[in-house]
PDB file of C-alpha atoms in Angstrom:
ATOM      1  CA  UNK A 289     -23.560  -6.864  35.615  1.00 56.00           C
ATOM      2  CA  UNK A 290     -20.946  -9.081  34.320  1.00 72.00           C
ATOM      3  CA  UNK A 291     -18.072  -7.620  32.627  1.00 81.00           C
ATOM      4  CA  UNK A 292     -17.711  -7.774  29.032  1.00 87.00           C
ATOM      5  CA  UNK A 293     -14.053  -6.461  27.866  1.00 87.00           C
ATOM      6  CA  UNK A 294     -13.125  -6.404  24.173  1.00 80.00           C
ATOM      7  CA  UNK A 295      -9.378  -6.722  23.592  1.00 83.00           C
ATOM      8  CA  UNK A 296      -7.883  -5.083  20.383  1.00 83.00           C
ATOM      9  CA  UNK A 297      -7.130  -7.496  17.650  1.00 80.00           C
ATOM     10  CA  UNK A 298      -4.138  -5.745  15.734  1.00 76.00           C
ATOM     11  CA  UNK A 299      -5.078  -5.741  12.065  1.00 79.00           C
ATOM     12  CA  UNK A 300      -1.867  -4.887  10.217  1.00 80.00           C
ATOM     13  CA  UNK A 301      -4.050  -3.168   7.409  1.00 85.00           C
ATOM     14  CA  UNK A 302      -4.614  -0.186   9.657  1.00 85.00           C
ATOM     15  CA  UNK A 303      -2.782   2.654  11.228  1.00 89.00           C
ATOM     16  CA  UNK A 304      -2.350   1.612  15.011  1.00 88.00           C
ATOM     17  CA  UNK A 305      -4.222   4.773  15.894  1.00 91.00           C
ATOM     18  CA  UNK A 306      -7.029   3.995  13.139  1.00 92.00           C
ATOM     19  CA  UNK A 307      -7.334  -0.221  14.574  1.00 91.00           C
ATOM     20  CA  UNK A 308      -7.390   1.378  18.315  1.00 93.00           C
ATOM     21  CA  UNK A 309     -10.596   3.434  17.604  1.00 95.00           C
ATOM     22  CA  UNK A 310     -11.960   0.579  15.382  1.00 93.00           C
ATOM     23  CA  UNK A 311     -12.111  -1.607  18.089  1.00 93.00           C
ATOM     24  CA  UNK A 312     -13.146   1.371  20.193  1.00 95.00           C
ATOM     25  CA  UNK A 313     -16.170   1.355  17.662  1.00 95.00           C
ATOM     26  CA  UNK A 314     -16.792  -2.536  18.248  1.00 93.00           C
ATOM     27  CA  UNK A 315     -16.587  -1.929  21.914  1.00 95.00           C
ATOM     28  CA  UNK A 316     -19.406   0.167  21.703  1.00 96.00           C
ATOM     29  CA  UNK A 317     -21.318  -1.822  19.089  1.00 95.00           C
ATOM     30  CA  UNK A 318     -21.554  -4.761  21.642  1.00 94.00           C
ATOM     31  CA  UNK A 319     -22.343  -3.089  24.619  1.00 94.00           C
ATOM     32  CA  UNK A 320     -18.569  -3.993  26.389  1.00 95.00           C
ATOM     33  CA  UNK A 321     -17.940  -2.563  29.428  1.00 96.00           C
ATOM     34  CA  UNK A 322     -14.223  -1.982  28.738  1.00 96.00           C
ATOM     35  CA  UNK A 323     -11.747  -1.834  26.095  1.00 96.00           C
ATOM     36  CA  UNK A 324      -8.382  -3.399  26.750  1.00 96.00           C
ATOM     37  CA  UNK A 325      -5.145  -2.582  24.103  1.00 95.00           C
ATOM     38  CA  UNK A 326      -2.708  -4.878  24.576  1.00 94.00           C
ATOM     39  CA  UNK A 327      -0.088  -4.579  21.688  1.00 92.00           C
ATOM     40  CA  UNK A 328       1.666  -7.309  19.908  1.00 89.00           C
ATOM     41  CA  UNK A 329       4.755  -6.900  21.848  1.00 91.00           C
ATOM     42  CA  UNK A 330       3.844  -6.740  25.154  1.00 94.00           C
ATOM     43  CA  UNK A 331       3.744 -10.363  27.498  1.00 93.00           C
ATOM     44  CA  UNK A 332       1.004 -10.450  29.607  1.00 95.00           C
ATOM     45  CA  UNK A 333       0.407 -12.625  32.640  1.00 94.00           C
ATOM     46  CA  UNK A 334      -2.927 -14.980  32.267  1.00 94.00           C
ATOM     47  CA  UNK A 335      -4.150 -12.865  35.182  1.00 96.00           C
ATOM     48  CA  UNK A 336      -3.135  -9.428  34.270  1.00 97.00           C
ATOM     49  CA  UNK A 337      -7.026  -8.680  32.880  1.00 96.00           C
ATOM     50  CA  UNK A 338      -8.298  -9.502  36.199  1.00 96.00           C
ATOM     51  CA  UNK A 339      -5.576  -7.651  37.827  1.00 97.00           C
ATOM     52  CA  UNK A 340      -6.775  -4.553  35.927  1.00 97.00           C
ATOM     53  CA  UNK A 341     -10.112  -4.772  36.197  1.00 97.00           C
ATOM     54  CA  UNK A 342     -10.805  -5.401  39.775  1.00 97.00           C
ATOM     55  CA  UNK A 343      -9.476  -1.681  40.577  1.00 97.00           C
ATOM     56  CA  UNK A 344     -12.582  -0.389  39.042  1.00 97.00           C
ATOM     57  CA  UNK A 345     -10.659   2.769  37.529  1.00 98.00           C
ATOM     58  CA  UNK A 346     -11.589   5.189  34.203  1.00 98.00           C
ATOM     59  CA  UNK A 347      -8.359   3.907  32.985  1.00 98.00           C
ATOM     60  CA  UNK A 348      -6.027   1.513  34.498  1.00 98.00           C
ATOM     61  CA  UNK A 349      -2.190   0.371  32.898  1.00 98.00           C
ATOM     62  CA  UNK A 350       0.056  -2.422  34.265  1.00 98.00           C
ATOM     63  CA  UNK A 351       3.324  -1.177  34.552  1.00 96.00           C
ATOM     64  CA  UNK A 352       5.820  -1.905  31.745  1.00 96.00           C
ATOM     65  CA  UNK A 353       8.589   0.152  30.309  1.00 91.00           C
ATOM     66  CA  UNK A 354       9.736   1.878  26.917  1.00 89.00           C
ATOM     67  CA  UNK A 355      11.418  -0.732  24.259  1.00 85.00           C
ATOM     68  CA  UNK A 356      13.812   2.569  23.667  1.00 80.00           C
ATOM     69  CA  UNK A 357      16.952   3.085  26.074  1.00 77.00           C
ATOM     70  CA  UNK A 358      16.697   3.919  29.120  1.00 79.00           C
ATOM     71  CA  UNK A 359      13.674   2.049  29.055  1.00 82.00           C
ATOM     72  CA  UNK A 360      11.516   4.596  31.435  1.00 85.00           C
ATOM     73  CA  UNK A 361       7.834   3.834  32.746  1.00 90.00           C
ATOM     74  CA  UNK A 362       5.391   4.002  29.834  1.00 91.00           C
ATOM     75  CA  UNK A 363       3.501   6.181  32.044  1.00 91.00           C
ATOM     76  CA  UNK A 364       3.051  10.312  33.211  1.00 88.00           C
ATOM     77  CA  UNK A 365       2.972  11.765  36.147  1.00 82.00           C
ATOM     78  CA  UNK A 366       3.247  15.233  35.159  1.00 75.00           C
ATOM     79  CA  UNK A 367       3.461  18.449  32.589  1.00 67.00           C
ATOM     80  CA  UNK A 368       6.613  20.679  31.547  1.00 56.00           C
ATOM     81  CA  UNK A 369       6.071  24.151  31.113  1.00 57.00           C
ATOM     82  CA  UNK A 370       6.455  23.484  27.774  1.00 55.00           C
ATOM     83  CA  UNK A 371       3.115  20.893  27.727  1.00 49.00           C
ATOM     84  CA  UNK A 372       5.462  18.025  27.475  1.00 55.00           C
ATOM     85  CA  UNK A 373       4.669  14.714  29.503  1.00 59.00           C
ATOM     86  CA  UNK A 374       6.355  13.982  32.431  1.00 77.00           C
ATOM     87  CA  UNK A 375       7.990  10.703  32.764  1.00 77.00           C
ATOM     88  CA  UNK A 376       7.035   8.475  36.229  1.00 80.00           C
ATOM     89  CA  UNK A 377      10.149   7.586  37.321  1.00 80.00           C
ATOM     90  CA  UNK A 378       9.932   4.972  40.583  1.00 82.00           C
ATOM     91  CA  UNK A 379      11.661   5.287  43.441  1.00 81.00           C
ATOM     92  CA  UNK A 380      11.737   2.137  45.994  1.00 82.00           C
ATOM     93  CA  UNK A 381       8.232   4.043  48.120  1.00 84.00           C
ATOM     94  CA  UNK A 382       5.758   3.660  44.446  1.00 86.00           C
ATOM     95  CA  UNK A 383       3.931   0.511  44.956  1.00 90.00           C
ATOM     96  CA  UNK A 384       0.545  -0.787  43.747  1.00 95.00           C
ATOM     97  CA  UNK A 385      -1.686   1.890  42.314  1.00 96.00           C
ATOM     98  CA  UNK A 386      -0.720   5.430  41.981  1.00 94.00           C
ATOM     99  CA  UNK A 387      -2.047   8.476  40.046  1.00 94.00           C
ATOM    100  CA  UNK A 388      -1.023   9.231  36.599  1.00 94.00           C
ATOM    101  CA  UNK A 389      -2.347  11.777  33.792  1.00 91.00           C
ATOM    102  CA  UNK A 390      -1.378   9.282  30.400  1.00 91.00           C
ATOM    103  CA  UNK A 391       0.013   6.269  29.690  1.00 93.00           C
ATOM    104  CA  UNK A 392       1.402   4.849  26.994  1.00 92.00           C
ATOM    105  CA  UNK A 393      -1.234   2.393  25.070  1.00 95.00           C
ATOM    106  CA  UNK A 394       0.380  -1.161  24.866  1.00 94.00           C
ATOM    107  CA  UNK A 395      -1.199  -2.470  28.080  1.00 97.00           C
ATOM    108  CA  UNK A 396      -4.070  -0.848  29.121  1.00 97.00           C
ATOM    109  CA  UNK A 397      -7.723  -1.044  30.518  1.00 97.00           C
ATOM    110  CA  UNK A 398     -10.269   1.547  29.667  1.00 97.00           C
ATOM    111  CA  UNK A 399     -14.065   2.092  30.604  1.00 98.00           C
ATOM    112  CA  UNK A 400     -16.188   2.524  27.800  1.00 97.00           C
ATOM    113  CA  UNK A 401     -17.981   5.604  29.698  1.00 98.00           C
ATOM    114  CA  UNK A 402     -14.817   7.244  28.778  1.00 98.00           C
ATOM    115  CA  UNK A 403     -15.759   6.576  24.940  1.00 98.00           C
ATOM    116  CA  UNK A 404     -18.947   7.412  25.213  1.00 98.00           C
ATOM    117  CA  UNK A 405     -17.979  10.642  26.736  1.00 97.00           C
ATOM    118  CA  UNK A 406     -15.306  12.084  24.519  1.00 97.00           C
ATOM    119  CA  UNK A 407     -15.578  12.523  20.250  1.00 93.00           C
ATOM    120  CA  UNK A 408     -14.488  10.874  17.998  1.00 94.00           C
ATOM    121  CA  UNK A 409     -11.670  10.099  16.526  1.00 94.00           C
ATOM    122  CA  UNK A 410     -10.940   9.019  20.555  1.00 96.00           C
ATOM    123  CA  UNK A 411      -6.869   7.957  19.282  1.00 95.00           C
ATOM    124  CA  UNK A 412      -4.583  10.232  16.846  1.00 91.00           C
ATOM    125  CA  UNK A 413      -0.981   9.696  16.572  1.00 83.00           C
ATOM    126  CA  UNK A 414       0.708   7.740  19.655  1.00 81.00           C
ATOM    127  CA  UNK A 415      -2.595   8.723  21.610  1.00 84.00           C
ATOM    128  CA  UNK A 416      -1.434  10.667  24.001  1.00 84.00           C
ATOM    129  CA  UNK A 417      -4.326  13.271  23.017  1.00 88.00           C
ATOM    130  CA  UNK A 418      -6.799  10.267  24.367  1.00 94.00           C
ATOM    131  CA  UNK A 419      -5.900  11.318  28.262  1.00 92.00           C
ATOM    132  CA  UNK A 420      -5.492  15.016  27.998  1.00 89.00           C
ATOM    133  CA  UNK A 421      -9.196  14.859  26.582  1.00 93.00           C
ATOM    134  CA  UNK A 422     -10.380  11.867  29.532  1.00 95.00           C
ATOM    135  CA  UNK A 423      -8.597  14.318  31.658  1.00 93.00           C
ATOM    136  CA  UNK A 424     -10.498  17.691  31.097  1.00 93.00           C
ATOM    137  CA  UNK A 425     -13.526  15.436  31.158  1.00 97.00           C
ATOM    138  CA  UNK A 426     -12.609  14.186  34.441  1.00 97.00           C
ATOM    139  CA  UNK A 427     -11.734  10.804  34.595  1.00 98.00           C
ATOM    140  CA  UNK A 428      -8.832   9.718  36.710  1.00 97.00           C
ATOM    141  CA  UNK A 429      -6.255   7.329  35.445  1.00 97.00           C
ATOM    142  CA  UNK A 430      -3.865   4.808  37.437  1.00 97.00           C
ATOM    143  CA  UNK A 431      -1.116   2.489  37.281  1.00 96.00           C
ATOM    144  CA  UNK A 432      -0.941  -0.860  38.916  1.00 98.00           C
ATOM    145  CA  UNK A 433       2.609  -1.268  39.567  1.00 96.00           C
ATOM    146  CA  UNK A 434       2.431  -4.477  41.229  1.00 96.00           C
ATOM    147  CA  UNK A 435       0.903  -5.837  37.579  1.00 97.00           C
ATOM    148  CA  UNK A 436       3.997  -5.516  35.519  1.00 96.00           C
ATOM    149  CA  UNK A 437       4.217  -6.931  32.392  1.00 96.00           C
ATOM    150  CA  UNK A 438       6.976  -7.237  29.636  1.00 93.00           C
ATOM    151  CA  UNK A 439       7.662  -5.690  26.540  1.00 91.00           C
ATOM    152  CA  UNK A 440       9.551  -7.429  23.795  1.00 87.00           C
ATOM    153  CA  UNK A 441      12.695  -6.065  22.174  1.00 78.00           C
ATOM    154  CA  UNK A 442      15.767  -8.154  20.965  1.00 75.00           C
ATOM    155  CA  UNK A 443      15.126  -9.663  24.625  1.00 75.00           C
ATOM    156  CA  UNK A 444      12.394  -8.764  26.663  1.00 78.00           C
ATOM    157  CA  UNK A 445      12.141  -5.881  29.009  1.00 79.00           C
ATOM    158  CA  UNK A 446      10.545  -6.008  32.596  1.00 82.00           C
ATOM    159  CA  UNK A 447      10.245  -3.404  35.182  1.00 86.00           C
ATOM    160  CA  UNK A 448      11.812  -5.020  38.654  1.00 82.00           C
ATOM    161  CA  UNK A 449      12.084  -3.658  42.078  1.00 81.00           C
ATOM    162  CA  UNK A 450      13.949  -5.769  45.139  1.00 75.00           C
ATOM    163  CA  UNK A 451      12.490  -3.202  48.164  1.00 78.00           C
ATOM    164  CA  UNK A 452      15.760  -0.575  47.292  1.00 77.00           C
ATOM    165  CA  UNK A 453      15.177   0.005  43.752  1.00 81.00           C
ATOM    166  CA  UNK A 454      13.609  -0.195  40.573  1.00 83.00           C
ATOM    167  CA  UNK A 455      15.462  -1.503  37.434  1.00 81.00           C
ATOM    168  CA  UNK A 456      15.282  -2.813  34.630  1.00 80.00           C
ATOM    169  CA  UNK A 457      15.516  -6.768  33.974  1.00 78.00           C
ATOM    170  CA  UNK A 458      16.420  -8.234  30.406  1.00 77.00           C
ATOM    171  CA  UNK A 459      15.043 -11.584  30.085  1.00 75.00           C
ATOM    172  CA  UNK A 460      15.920 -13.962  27.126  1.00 69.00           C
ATOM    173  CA  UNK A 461      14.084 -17.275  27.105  1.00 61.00           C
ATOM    174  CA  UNK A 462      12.399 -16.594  30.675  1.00 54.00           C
ATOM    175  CA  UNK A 463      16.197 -15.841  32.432  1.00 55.00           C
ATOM    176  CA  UNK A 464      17.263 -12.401  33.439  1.00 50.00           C
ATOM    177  CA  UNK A 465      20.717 -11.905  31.689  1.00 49.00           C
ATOM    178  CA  UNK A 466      21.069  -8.619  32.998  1.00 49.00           C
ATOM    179  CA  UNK A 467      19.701  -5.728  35.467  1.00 47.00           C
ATOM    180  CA  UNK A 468      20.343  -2.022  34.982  1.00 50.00           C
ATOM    181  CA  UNK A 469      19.695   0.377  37.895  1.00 45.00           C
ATOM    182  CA  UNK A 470      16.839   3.224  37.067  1.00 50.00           C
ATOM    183  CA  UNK A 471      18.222   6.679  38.630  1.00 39.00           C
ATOM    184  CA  UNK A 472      14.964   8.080  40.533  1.00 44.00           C
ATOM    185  CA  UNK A 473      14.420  11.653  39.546  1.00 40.00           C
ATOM    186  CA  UNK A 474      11.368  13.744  40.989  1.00 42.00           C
ATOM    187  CA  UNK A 475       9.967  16.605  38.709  1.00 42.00           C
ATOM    188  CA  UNK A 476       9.692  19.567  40.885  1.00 42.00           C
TER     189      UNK A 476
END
């Protein structure tokens, strides 16, 4: 069977978490296989869709990072003992596709079995609730780190790594204009 992905169109008349599980609805209206979010701020790659969807995951993210300094990994690795998220942070070892328990929602592939699976209303608030329910249900979730894509902000912000260490690359009109060092820290 042939894919069929429906990608969110952003209406600006709706709560972000009320448009995510409208097109959620759609999705499952039209017999889609997937449902990729892909907010208005992030810059995808032409391929980044494919990228995605040839892992064959529950729920699969490209890698970006957070528009807010220090501009960490949109994506979890972990729980505090006070049922926080855990932020990934990458060392110079994470590459391609790596085990994660949420992510954040601007660039990311799901199934629609997960849908179908969990109730309704699938997306409250900044969604995190979305994964903590696909992940009692049992469905694993990934990110591609080699499919890294950038997220706007007074320039726009891309995840880099040169084989040493990850960092974080400001671009303005498609030239870096400056690289900041992420610190790896492990969550014990």
């Amino acid at each position: 069977m042939d894919p069929k992905i429906l990608i969110e169109k952003p209406n600006k008349n709706l709560s972000r978490a009320r448009n995510k599980n409208y097109t959620i609805h759609q999705a499952l209206d039209n017999d889609c296989s997937h449902v990729m979010f892909v907010d208005e701020n992030i810059v995808i790659q032409p391929d980044t869709i494919q990228k995605l969807f040839i892992h064959n995951k529950d729920v699969v993210t490209a890698l970006y990072l957070t528009i807010t300094y220090p501009h960490f990994p949109a994506v979890f690795n972990g729980w505090f003992e006070d049922a926080k998220e855990s932020i990934m942070y990458l060392d110079k070892d994470i590459k391609g596709l790596v085990p994660i328990i949420g992510c954040g929602l601007g660039c990311v592939l799901i199934k629609i079995e997960v849908f179908k699976k969990l109730r309704y209303p699938w997306i409250e608030g900044d969604g995190l609730e979305l994964f903590i329910k696909a992940l009692s249900s049992g469905f694993k979730m990934f990110c591609d780190t080699d499919t890294r894509v950038g997220h706007l902000h007074t320039s726009t912000l891309y995840p880099g790594n040169h084989g040493e260490a990850w960092y974080t690359e400001y671009r303005n009109d498609n030239c870096s204009v400056l690289a900041q060092q992420m610190i790896p820290f492990k969550v014990e």
